[in-house]
Amino acid sequence: VENLLPGEGGWEVVQTRGVIAGYASDISVEAGETIDLRISAPTGYEVQWYRLGWYGGQGARSLRLDPDLKPFVGAVPRPDGFGRVECDWPVATSATIPPDWTSGYYVAVLRPPDGRSSYIPFLVRPPAGGRAPVLVLSSAATWQAYNSWGGKNVYASNSSGAITASGTKAAAFVSFDRPYALARGAGHLLHYEVQLARWAEREGRDVEYATDIDLARHPELLANRKLIVLAGHPEYWSGQMRDALEAAIAAGTNVLFLCANAIYWQVRLGASPLGPNRNLICYKKLARDPLASIDPSRATVDWRDAPLRRPEARIIGQQYGHVVRRFGDWTVKNADHWVYAGTGLGDGDRIPRLIGPEYDTFFDEYAQPGTVLLAEGPVDAVLRSEEHTSELQSPYVISYAVFCLKK
């Protein structure tokens, strides 16, 4: 019904460097709640609000225009000792979500007179229990882990400045109280996620949307679903997030991973001045995490490593290998499986360059009973040592796709 409404072009932001930027007071909201936008802009500007979807190929529907907003130049804070960059900008404009703003991906487009616009992304989630049989989860935690706005994210190679509590230049804390550096403020939305939403809505699928962090904040959203879909880059998970997903699987809910490198790092969620769950905490080294000796089950290390020892393959059937030097070919196995119905594909057929830029491998000792291998393919891989400190050249590694049926 939503996608029968007329769409509108003009929502795309050209990738040119500009100075306007902003962030939202929440990663997801539901009807009746208010979302605040905090924006830094040296000149007056307008904000146009869109819902992203198919809309006859237009890609979005315009919902609201806030014109003639006043300039305000927000300070870029220096990272604190944890590497945290946390802005304290005033509210520029707000929206109370009306009932007809259907669950989905939304962007506020910030338009200054010079045309160098930027995005503020957020989701409208359904009410508790939801209605649609399918719930798509955006990988909001991973968006923030990779966000280097202000000079810091959880990767030393993408961080600058001083050494932090992580022991490297990487941040141990990253905050949602700042814009996204990637894709003119869109984070991972346009690169990893909106394509699935457009396809699902083009095909008339009945879907609703939330974020992976909503698993911790609103686990009731999983009730009565037939399928939960993770299509982006869901690499960073808190214990509450993982526990909620495992409980849904145990209750009989299907989960579909359309990606590699899922549920790899454990994180914790902490509060910011704007509210709970606005900081993502990930030290990545056991010795650096002050909570590791107090509550080892919440240590921010790989899920498969000590003291957690909860390999992601116990859920997915496969788990992360590493990155590829060159993309690999998806080679079909067990083509009589229902996943391949109607495709015309047979065993040994290849889909070129489908594996990458990262890959998963198969671990028989962790896979659930009933696991079926759907595809495999050799990749020219970069492997790491167990300490994750060096890269070793590997001429040949097998990447897998699996179907897991938990009995």
CSV table of C-alpha atoms in Angstrom, one decimal:
chain,number,residue,atom,x,y,z
A,1,VAL,CA,0.0,0.0,0.0
A,2,GLU,CA,2.8,2.4,0.9
A,3,ASN,CA,4.6,1.8,-2.4
A,4,LEU,CA,1.5,2.6,-4.4
A,5,LEU,CA,1.9,6.2,-3.3
A,6,PRO,CA,3.8,8.4,-5.7
A,7,GLY,CA,7.6,8.6,-5.3
A,8,GLU,CA,9.9,11.5,-5.9
A,9,GLY,CA,13.4,11.9,-7.2
A,10,GLY,CA,15.9,14.5,-5.9
A,11,TRP,CA,16.6,12.7,-2.6
A,12,GLU,CA,20.0,11.5,-3.7
A,13,VAL,CA,23.0,13.4,-2.4
A,14,VAL,CA,26.0,13.9,-4.7
A,15,GLN,CA,29.2,12.8,-3.1
A,16,THR,CA,30.8,16.3,-2.9
A,17,ARG,CA,32.5,17.6,0.2
A,18,GLY,CA,30.3,20.0,2.2
A,19,VAL,CA,30.2,21.5,5.6
A,20,ILE,CA,26.6,20.8,6.7
A,21,ALA,CA,26.1,17.8,8.9
A,22,GLY,CA,23.8,16.5,11.6
A,23,TYR,CA,22.7,13.5,13.7
A,24,ALA,CA,19.4,12.2,15.1
A,25,SER,CA,18.4,11.8,18.7
A,26,ASP,CA,17.6,8.2,18.1
A,27,ILE,CA,18.4,5.4,15.7
A,28,SER,CA,14.7,4.3,15.4
A,29,VAL,CA,11.4,5.6,16.5
A,30,GLU,CA,7.8,4.5,16.3
A,31,ALA,CA,4.6,6.3,15.6
A,32,GLY,CA,3.9,8.9,18.2
A,33,GLU,CA,7.5,9.4,19.3
A,34,THR,CA,9.5,12.5,18.5
A,35,ILE,CA,12.9,12.5,16.8
A,36,ASP,CA,15.2,15.6,17.1
A,37,LEU,CA,17.8,16.6,14.5
A,38,ARG,CA,20.9,18.4,15.7
A,39,ILE,CA,22.6,20.1,12.8
A,40,SER,CA,25.7,22.2,12.1
A,41,ALA,CA,25.5,24.6,9.2
A,42,PRO,CA,27.2,27.9,8.5
A,43,THR,CA,24.3,29.2,6.4
A,44,GLY,CA,20.6,28.9,6.4
A,45,TYR,CA,19.2,25.7,5.0
A,46,GLU,CA,16.2,23.4,4.6
A,47,VAL,CA,15.5,19.9,5.6
A,48,GLN,CA,13.4,17.5,3.5
A,49,TRP,CA,12.2,14.2,5.0
A,50,TYR,CA,11.9,11.1,2.9
A,51,ARG,CA,11.0,7.4,3.3
A,52,LEU,CA,13.2,5.2,1.1
A,53,GLY,CA,11.6,2.3,-0.8
A,54,TRP,CA,10.7,1.4,-4.4
A,55,TYR,CA,8.0,3.8,-5.4
A,56,GLY,CA,8.0,2.9,-9.1
A,57,GLY,CA,11.7,3.2,-9.3
A,58,GLN,CA,11.9,6.7,-7.8
A,59,GLY,CA,13.5,5.3,-4.7
A,60,ALA,CA,11.8,7.6,-2.1
A,61,ARG,CA,8.7,9.4,-1.1
A,62,SER,CA,8.8,13.0,0.2
A,63,LEU,CA,7.0,13.4,3.5
A,64,ARG,CA,7.8,16.9,4.8
A,65,LEU,CA,9.8,20.0,4.2
A,66,ASP,CA,11.2,22.2,7.0
A,67,PRO,CA,12.3,25.5,5.3
A,68,ASP,CA,14.4,28.5,6.4
A,69,LEU,CA,16.3,26.9,9.3
A,70,LYS,CA,18.9,29.1,11.0
A,71,PRO,CA,22.6,28.6,10.8
A,72,PHE,CA,24.6,27.2,13.7
A,73,VAL,CA,28.2,26.1,13.6
A,74,GLY,CA,28.7,23.1,15.9
A,75,ALA,CA,32.0,22.4,17.5
A,76,VAL,CA,33.9,19.2,16.7
A,77,PRO,CA,34.8,17.8,20.1
A,78,ARG,CA,38.3,16.5,20.8
A,79,PRO,CA,38.2,12.7,21.5
A,80,ASP,CA,38.3,11.9,25.2
A,81,GLY,CA,40.6,9.2,26.7
A,82,PHE,CA,38.3,6.5,25.4
A,83,GLY,CA,38.4,7.9,21.9
A,84,ARG,CA,34.8,9.0,22.2
A,85,VAL,CA,33.7,12.0,20.1
A,86,GLU,CA,30.3,13.2,21.4
A,87,CYS,CA,28.7,16.4,20.1
A,88,ASP,CA,26.5,18.7,22.1
A,89,TRP,CA,24.6,20.6,19.4
A,90,PRO,CA,21.2,22.1,19.9
A,91,VAL,CA,18.0,20.8,18.3
A,92,ALA,CA,17.5,22.4,14.9
A,93,THR,CA,14.2,20.7,14.0
A,94,SER,CA,12.0,17.9,15.3
A,95,ALA,CA,9.3,15.6,14.0
A,96,THR,CA,6.7,13.6,15.9
A,97,ILE,CA,6.1,10.5,13.8
A,98,PRO,CA,2.6,10.4,12.5
A,99,PRO,CA,0.7,7.1,12.1
A,100,ASP,CA,1.0,7.1,8.3
A,101,TRP,CA,4.8,7.1,8.4
A,102,THR,CA,5.1,3.4,7.5
A,103,SER,CA,7.9,1.3,9.1
A,104,GLY,CA,11.0,1.7,7.0
A,105,TYR,CA,14.3,3.5,6.2
A,106,TYR,CA,14.1,7.3,6.4
A,107,VAL,CA,16.5,10.1,5.6
A,108,ALA,CA,16.4,13.8,6.4
A,109,VAL,CA,18.2,15.6,3.6
A,110,LEU,CA,20.0,18.7,4.8
A,111,ARG,CA,20.1,21.2,1.9
A,112,PRO,CA,22.2,24.4,2.1
A,113,PRO,CA,22.1,27.0,-0.7
A,114,ASP,CA,25.4,25.8,-2.2
A,115,GLY,CA,23.7,22.4,-3.0
A,116,ARG,CA,26.3,20.3,-1.1
A,117,SER,CA,23.7,18.4,0.9
A,118,SER,CA,24.0,15.6,3.5
A,119,TYR,CA,21.9,12.9,5.1
A,120,ILE,CA,20.7,12.1,8.6
A,121,PRO,CA,19.3,8.5,8.5
A,122,PHE,CA,16.9,6.8,10.9
A,123,LEU,CA,14.3,4.1,10.9
A,124,VAL,CA,10.7,4.0,11.8
A,125,ARG,CA,10.1,0.7,13.6
A,126,PRO,CA,6.7,-1.0,14.1
A,127,PRO,CA,4.9,-1.1,17.4
A,128,ALA,CA,5.5,-4.0,19.8
A,129,GLY,CA,4.5,-7.3,18.2
A,130,GLY,CA,4.4,-5.8,14.8
A,131,ARG,CA,2.1,-6.9,12.0
A,132,ALA,CA,4.3,-8.1,9.0
A,133,PRO,CA,5.6,-11.7,9.0
A,134,VAL,CA,9.1,-10.4,8.0
A,135,LEU,CA,11.3,-8.1,10.0
A,136,VAL,CA,14.4,-6.6,8.4
A,137,LEU,CA,17.1,-5.6,10.8
A,138,SER,CA,19.4,-2.7,10.0
A,139,SER,CA,23.0,-3.1,11.3
A,140,ALA,CA,23.1,0.1,13.3
A,141,ALA,CA,25.7,-1.1,15.7
A,142,THR,CA,28.2,-1.8,12.9
A,143,TRP,CA,27.3,1.5,11.2
A,144,GLN,CA,28.6,3.3,14.3
A,145,ALA,CA,31.6,1.0,14.8
A,146,TYR,CA,32.9,2.0,11.4
A,147,ASN,CA,32.0,5.7,11.8
A,148,SER,CA,35.2,7.8,11.9
A,149,TRP,CA,33.5,11.2,12.2
A,150,GLY,CA,35.7,13.4,14.4
A,151,GLY,CA,38.8,11.2,13.8
A,152,LYS,CA,38.0,8.0,15.7
A,153,ASN,CA,36.2,4.7,15.2
A,154,VAL,CA,37.0,1.2,16.5
A,155,TYR,CA,39.8,0.6,13.9
A,156,ALA,CA,43.3,1.9,14.5
A,157,SER,CA,43.8,2.1,10.7
A,158,ASN,CA,40.9,4.4,10.3
A,159,SER,CA,41.6,6.6,13.4
A,160,SER,CA,43.9,9.5,14.0
A,161,GLY,CA,45.2,11.3,17.0
A,162,ALA,CA,46.3,10.0,20.4
A,163,ILE,CA,46.4,6.5,21.8
A,164,THR,CA,43.2,5.7,23.7
A,165,ALA,CA,42.1,3.2,26.4
A,166,SER,CA,42.1,0.6,23.7
A,167,GLY,CA,45.9,0.7,23.6
A,168,THR,CA,45.9,2.0,20.0
A,169,LYS,CA,44.6,5.0,18.2
A,170,ALA,CA,41.2,3.2,17.9
A,171,ALA,CA,38.3,4.3,20.1
A,172,ALA,CA,37.1,2.0,22.8
A,173,PHE,CA,33.8,4.0,22.9
A,174,VAL,CA,32.0,5.4,19.9
A,175,SER,CA,29.0,7.6,20.2
A,176,PHE,CA,25.8,8.0,18.2
A,177,ASP,CA,25.8,11.7,19.2
A,178,ARG,CA,27.6,12.7,16.1
A,179,PRO,CA,27.1,12.6,12.3
A,180,TYR,CA,28.2,9.7,10.1
A,181,ALA,CA,31.4,10.3,8.1
A,182,LEU,CA,30.5,7.8,5.4
A,183,ALA,CA,28.4,8.5,2.3
A,184,ARG,CA,27.6,12.2,3.2
A,185,GLY,CA,26.1,11.2,6.5
A,186,ALA,CA,24.2,8.1,5.4
A,187,GLY,CA,26.6,5.6,7.1
A,188,HIS,CA,26.2,2.1,5.6
A,189,LEU,CA,22.5,2.6,4.6
A,190,LEU,CA,23.0,3.2,0.9
A,191,HIS,CA,26.0,0.9,0.5
A,192,TYR,CA,24.7,-2.3,2.2
A,193,GLU,CA,21.0,-2.1,3.1
A,194,VAL,CA,18.6,0.0,1.0
A,195,GLN,CA,18.8,-2.4,-2.0
A,196,LEU,CA,17.0,-5.2,-0.1
A,197,ALA,CA,14.3,-2.8,1.0
A,198,ARG,CA,13.7,-1.6,-2.6
A,199,TRP,CA,13.6,-5.2,-3.9
A,200,ALA,CA,11.3,-6.4,-1.2
A,201,GLU,CA,8.9,-3.5,-1.7
A,202,ARG,CA,9.0,-3.7,-5.5
A,203,GLU,CA,8.0,-7.4,-5.1
A,204,GLY,CA,5.2,-6.5,-2.8
A,205,ARG,CA,6.6,-8.3,0.2
A,206,ASP,CA,5.0,-7.6,3.6
A,207,VAL,CA,8.0,-6.4,5.6
A,208,GLU,CA,8.7,-4.1,8.6
A,209,TYR,CA,12.0,-2.6,9.7
A,210,ALA,CA,14.0,-2.1,12.9
A,211,THR,CA,17.6,-1.9,13.9
A,212,ASP,CA,19.8,-4.7,15.4
A,213,ILE,CA,20.1,-2.5,18.6
A,214,ASP,CA,16.3,-2.7,18.9
A,215,LEU,CA,16.9,-6.4,19.8
A,216,ALA,CA,18.3,-5.2,23.1
A,217,ARG,CA,15.9,-2.2,23.5
A,218,HIS,CA,12.7,-3.8,22.1
A,219,PRO,CA,13.0,-7.6,21.9
A,220,GLU,CA,9.2,-7.8,21.8
A,221,LEU,CA,9.5,-6.8,18.1
A,222,LEU,CA,10.5,-10.3,17.3
A,223,ALA,CA,7.3,-11.8,18.5
A,224,ASN,CA,5.0,-13.5,15.9
A,225,ARG,CA,7.5,-13.1,13.1
A,226,LYS,CA,8.0,-15.9,10.5
A,227,LEU,CA,11.4,-14.5,9.3
A,228,ILE,CA,14.1,-12.1,10.5
A,229,VAL,CA,16.4,-10.8,7.8
A,230,LEU,CA,19.9,-9.4,8.2
A,231,ALA,CA,21.2,-8.0,4.9
A,232,GLY,CA,23.8,-5.4,5.8
A,233,HIS,CA,27.0,-5.8,7.8
A,234,PRO,CA,25.9,-7.1,11.2
A,235,GLU,CA,29.4,-7.6,12.7
A,236,TYR,CA,29.0,-6.0,16.2
A,237,TRP,CA,26.5,-7.4,18.7
A,238,SER,CA,25.9,-6.9,22.4
A,239,GLY,CA,25.0,-9.8,24.6
A,240,GLN,CA,21.3,-8.7,24.8
A,241,MET,CA,21.1,-8.5,21.0
A,242,ARG,CA,22.5,-12.0,20.6
A,243,ASP,CA,20.4,-13.5,23.4
A,244,ALA,CA,17.2,-12.0,21.9
A,245,LEU,CA,18.0,-13.5,18.5
A,246,GLU,CA,18.8,-16.9,19.9
A,247,ALA,CA,15.6,-16.9,21.9
A,248,ALA,CA,13.6,-16.2,18.7
A,249,ILE,CA,15.4,-19.0,16.9
A,250,ALA,CA,14.6,-21.4,19.8
A,251,ALA,CA,11.0,-20.4,19.6
A,252,GLY,CA,10.9,-21.4,15.9
A,253,THR,CA,11.5,-18.1,14.1
A,254,ASN,CA,13.5,-18.3,10.9
A,255,VAL,CA,16.6,-16.1,10.4
A,256,LEU,CA,18.2,-15.2,7.1
A,257,PHE,CA,21.8,-13.9,6.9
A,258,LEU,CA,22.5,-12.4,3.5
A,259,CYS,CA,26.1,-11.5,4.4
A,260,ALA,CA,29.4,-12.7,5.7
A,261,ASN,CA,31.1,-11.5,9.0
A,262,ALA,CA,28.0,-11.5,11.1
A,263,ILE,CA,28.0,-11.6,14.9
A,264,TYR,CA,31.8,-11.4,15.2
A,265,TRP,CA,32.6,-8.9,18.0
A,266,GLN,CA,30.8,-8.6,21.3
A,267,VAL,CA,30.1,-5.0,22.3
A,268,ARG,CA,28.4,-3.3,25.2
A,269,LEU,CA,25.9,-0.5,24.9
A,270,GLY,CA,26.1,2.6,27.2
A,271,ALA,CA,24.3,5.8,27.7
A,272,SER,CA,25.1,9.3,26.3
A,273,PRO,CA,23.7,12.6,27.4
A,274,LEU,CA,20.8,12.0,24.9
A,275,GLY,CA,19.8,8.7,26.5
A,276,PRO,CA,20.5,5.0,26.9
A,277,ASN,CA,22.2,2.8,24.2
A,278,ARG,CA,23.9,5.8,22.6
A,279,ASN,CA,27.5,4.6,23.1
A,280,LEU,CA,29.0,1.4,21.7
A,281,ILE,CA,31.9,0.0,23.7
A,282,CYS,CA,34.4,-2.3,22.2
A,283,TYR,CA,38.0,-2.6,23.5
A,284,LYS,CA,38.8,-5.6,21.3
A,285,LYS,CA,41.5,-6.8,23.7
A,286,LEU,CA,40.7,-8.7,26.9
A,287,ALA,CA,43.5,-7.1,28.8
A,288,ARG,CA,42.3,-3.6,28.0
A,289,ASP,CA,38.6,-4.2,29.0
A,290,PRO,CA,38.1,-3.2,32.6
A,291,LEU,CA,34.9,-5.3,32.9
A,292,ALA,CA,36.6,-8.5,31.7
A,293,SER,CA,37.8,-9.4,35.2
A,294,ILE,CA,34.5,-8.5,36.8
A,295,ASP,CA,32.0,-9.9,34.3
A,296,PRO,CA,33.9,-12.0,31.7
A,297,SER,CA,30.6,-12.8,29.9
A,298,ARG,CA,30.5,-9.2,28.7
A,299,ALA,CA,34.1,-8.8,27.6
A,300,THR,CA,34.4,-7.0,24.3
A,301,VAL,CA,36.3,-9.6,22.3
A,302,ASP,CA,35.5,-12.0,19.4
A,303,TRP,CA,32.5,-14.1,20.3
A,304,ARG,CA,34.4,-17.3,19.4
A,305,ASP,CA,37.3,-16.4,21.7
A,306,ALA,CA,37.9,-16.9,25.5
A,307,PRO,CA,36.2,-16.1,27.8
A,308,LEU,CA,33.1,-16.1,25.7
A,309,ARG,CA,33.6,-19.2,23.5
A,310,ARG,CA,30.3,-18.7,21.7
A,311,PRO,CA,31.2,-19.1,18.0
A,312,GLU,CA,28.9,-17.4,15.6
A,313,ALA,CA,28.7,-20.6,13.6
A,314,ARG,CA,26.5,-22.1,16.3
A,315,ILE,CA,23.8,-19.8,15.0
A,316,ILE,CA,24.7,-19.3,11.3
A,317,GLY,CA,26.4,-22.7,10.5
A,318,GLN,CA,29.4,-20.8,9.1
A,319,GLN,CA,31.6,-18.0,10.4
A,320,TYR,CA,34.0,-15.3,9.4
A,321,GLY,CA,37.2,-16.1,7.6
A,322,HIS,CA,38.7,-12.8,6.6
A,323,VAL,CA,38.9,-10.5,3.5
A,324,VAL,CA,39.7,-11.4,-0.1
A,325,ARG,CA,42.3,-10.0,-2.4
A,326,ARG,CA,40.0,-10.7,-5.4
A,327,PHE,CA,36.3,-11.6,-5.4
A,328,GLY,CA,35.5,-15.3,-5.7
A,329,ASP,CA,32.9,-17.2,-7.7
A,330,TRP,CA,29.8,-18.6,-6.0
A,331,THR,CA,29.7,-22.3,-7.0
A,332,VAL,CA,26.3,-24.1,-6.6
A,333,LYS,CA,26.0,-27.2,-4.4
A,334,ASN,CA,22.9,-29.2,-3.7
A,335,ALA,CA,21.0,-27.5,-6.5
A,336,ASP,CA,17.8,-29.6,-5.7
A,337,HIS,CA,17.4,-27.6,-2.5
A,338,TRP,CA,14.3,-25.4,-2.4
A,339,VAL,CA,16.5,-22.2,-2.2
A,340,TYR,CA,17.4,-22.8,-5.9
A,341,ALA,CA,13.8,-23.5,-7.1
A,342,GLY,CA,13.1,-21.7,-10.3
A,343,THR,CA,16.6,-20.4,-10.8
A,344,GLY,CA,17.7,-23.0,-13.5
A,345,LEU,CA,21.0,-23.4,-11.6
A,346,GLY,CA,22.6,-26.8,-11.3
A,347,ASP,CA,25.5,-28.2,-9.3
A,348,GLY,CA,28.8,-26.7,-10.4
A,349,ASP,CA,27.2,-23.6,-12.0
A,350,ARG,CA,28.9,-20.3,-11.0
A,351,ILE,CA,27.8,-16.8,-10.2
A,352,PRO,CA,31.0,-14.8,-10.9
A,353,ARG,CA,32.5,-12.6,-8.2
A,354,LEU,CA,29.8,-12.9,-5.7
A,355,ILE,CA,32.1,-13.8,-2.8
A,356,GLY,CA,33.7,-10.8,-1.2
A,357,PRO,CA,35.0,-8.4,0.0
A,358,GLU,CA,34.8,-10.7,3.0
A,359,TYR,CA,34.0,-14.4,3.3
A,360,ASP,CA,32.8,-17.0,5.7
A,361,THR,CA,34.0,-20.6,6.1
A,362,PHE,CA,32.3,-23.8,7.2
A,363,PHE,CA,32.8,-25.3,10.6
A,364,ASP,CA,31.3,-28.8,10.8
A,365,GLU,CA,31.9,-29.1,14.6
A,366,TYR,CA,29.7,-26.0,15.2
A,367,ALA,CA,27.0,-26.4,12.6
A,368,GLN,CA,23.5,-27.4,13.6
A,369,PRO,CA,22.0,-30.8,12.7
A,370,GLY,CA,20.4,-30.5,9.3
A,371,THR,CA,22.9,-28.1,7.9
A,372,VAL,CA,23.1,-28.2,4.1
A,373,LEU,CA,26.0,-26.7,2.1
A,374,LEU,CA,24.4,-24.5,-0.7
A,375,ALA,CA,27.5,-23.1,-2.3
A,376,GLU,CA,31.3,-23.0,-2.1
A,377,GLY,CA,34.0,-21.2,-3.9
A,378,PRO,CA,37.8,-20.7,-3.7
A,379,VAL,CA,38.9,-17.2,-2.7
A,380,ASP,CA,42.3,-15.6,-2.7
A,381,ALA,CA,42.2,-14.7,0.9
A,382,VAL,CA,44.1,-12.7,3.4
A,383,LEU,CA,44.5,-14.7,6.6
A,384,ARG,CA,45.4,-13.5,10.1
A,385,SER,CA,47.3,-15.0,12.9
A,386,GLU,CA,45.3,-16.0,16.1
A,387,GLU,CA,46.4,-12.8,17.7
A,388,HIS,CA,45.0,-10.8,14.8
A,389,THR,CA,48.2,-8.9,14.5
A,390,SER,CA,49.7,-10.1,11.3
A,391,GLU,CA,48.5,-11.0,7.8
A,392,LEU,CA,49.6,-14.2,6.1
A,393,GLN,CA,49.3,-14.9,2.4
A,394,SER,CA,47.1,-17.8,1.5
A,395,PRO,CA,46.8,-19.0,-2.1
A,396,TYR,CA,43.5,-20.9,-1.6
A,397,VAL,CA,40.7,-20.8,0.9
A,398,ILE,CA,37.2,-22.2,0.6
A,399,SER,CA,34.2,-19.9,1.3
A,400,TYR,CA,30.8,-21.5,2.0
A,401,ALA,CA,27.2,-20.6,2.0
A,402,VAL,CA,25.0,-22.8,4.2
A,403,PHE,CA,21.4,-23.5,5.0
A,404,CYS,CA,20.8,-24.5,8.7
A,405,LEU,CA,17.8,-26.3,9.9
A,406,LYS,CA,17.7,-26.4,13.7
A,407,LYS,CA,15.9,-29.5,14.9
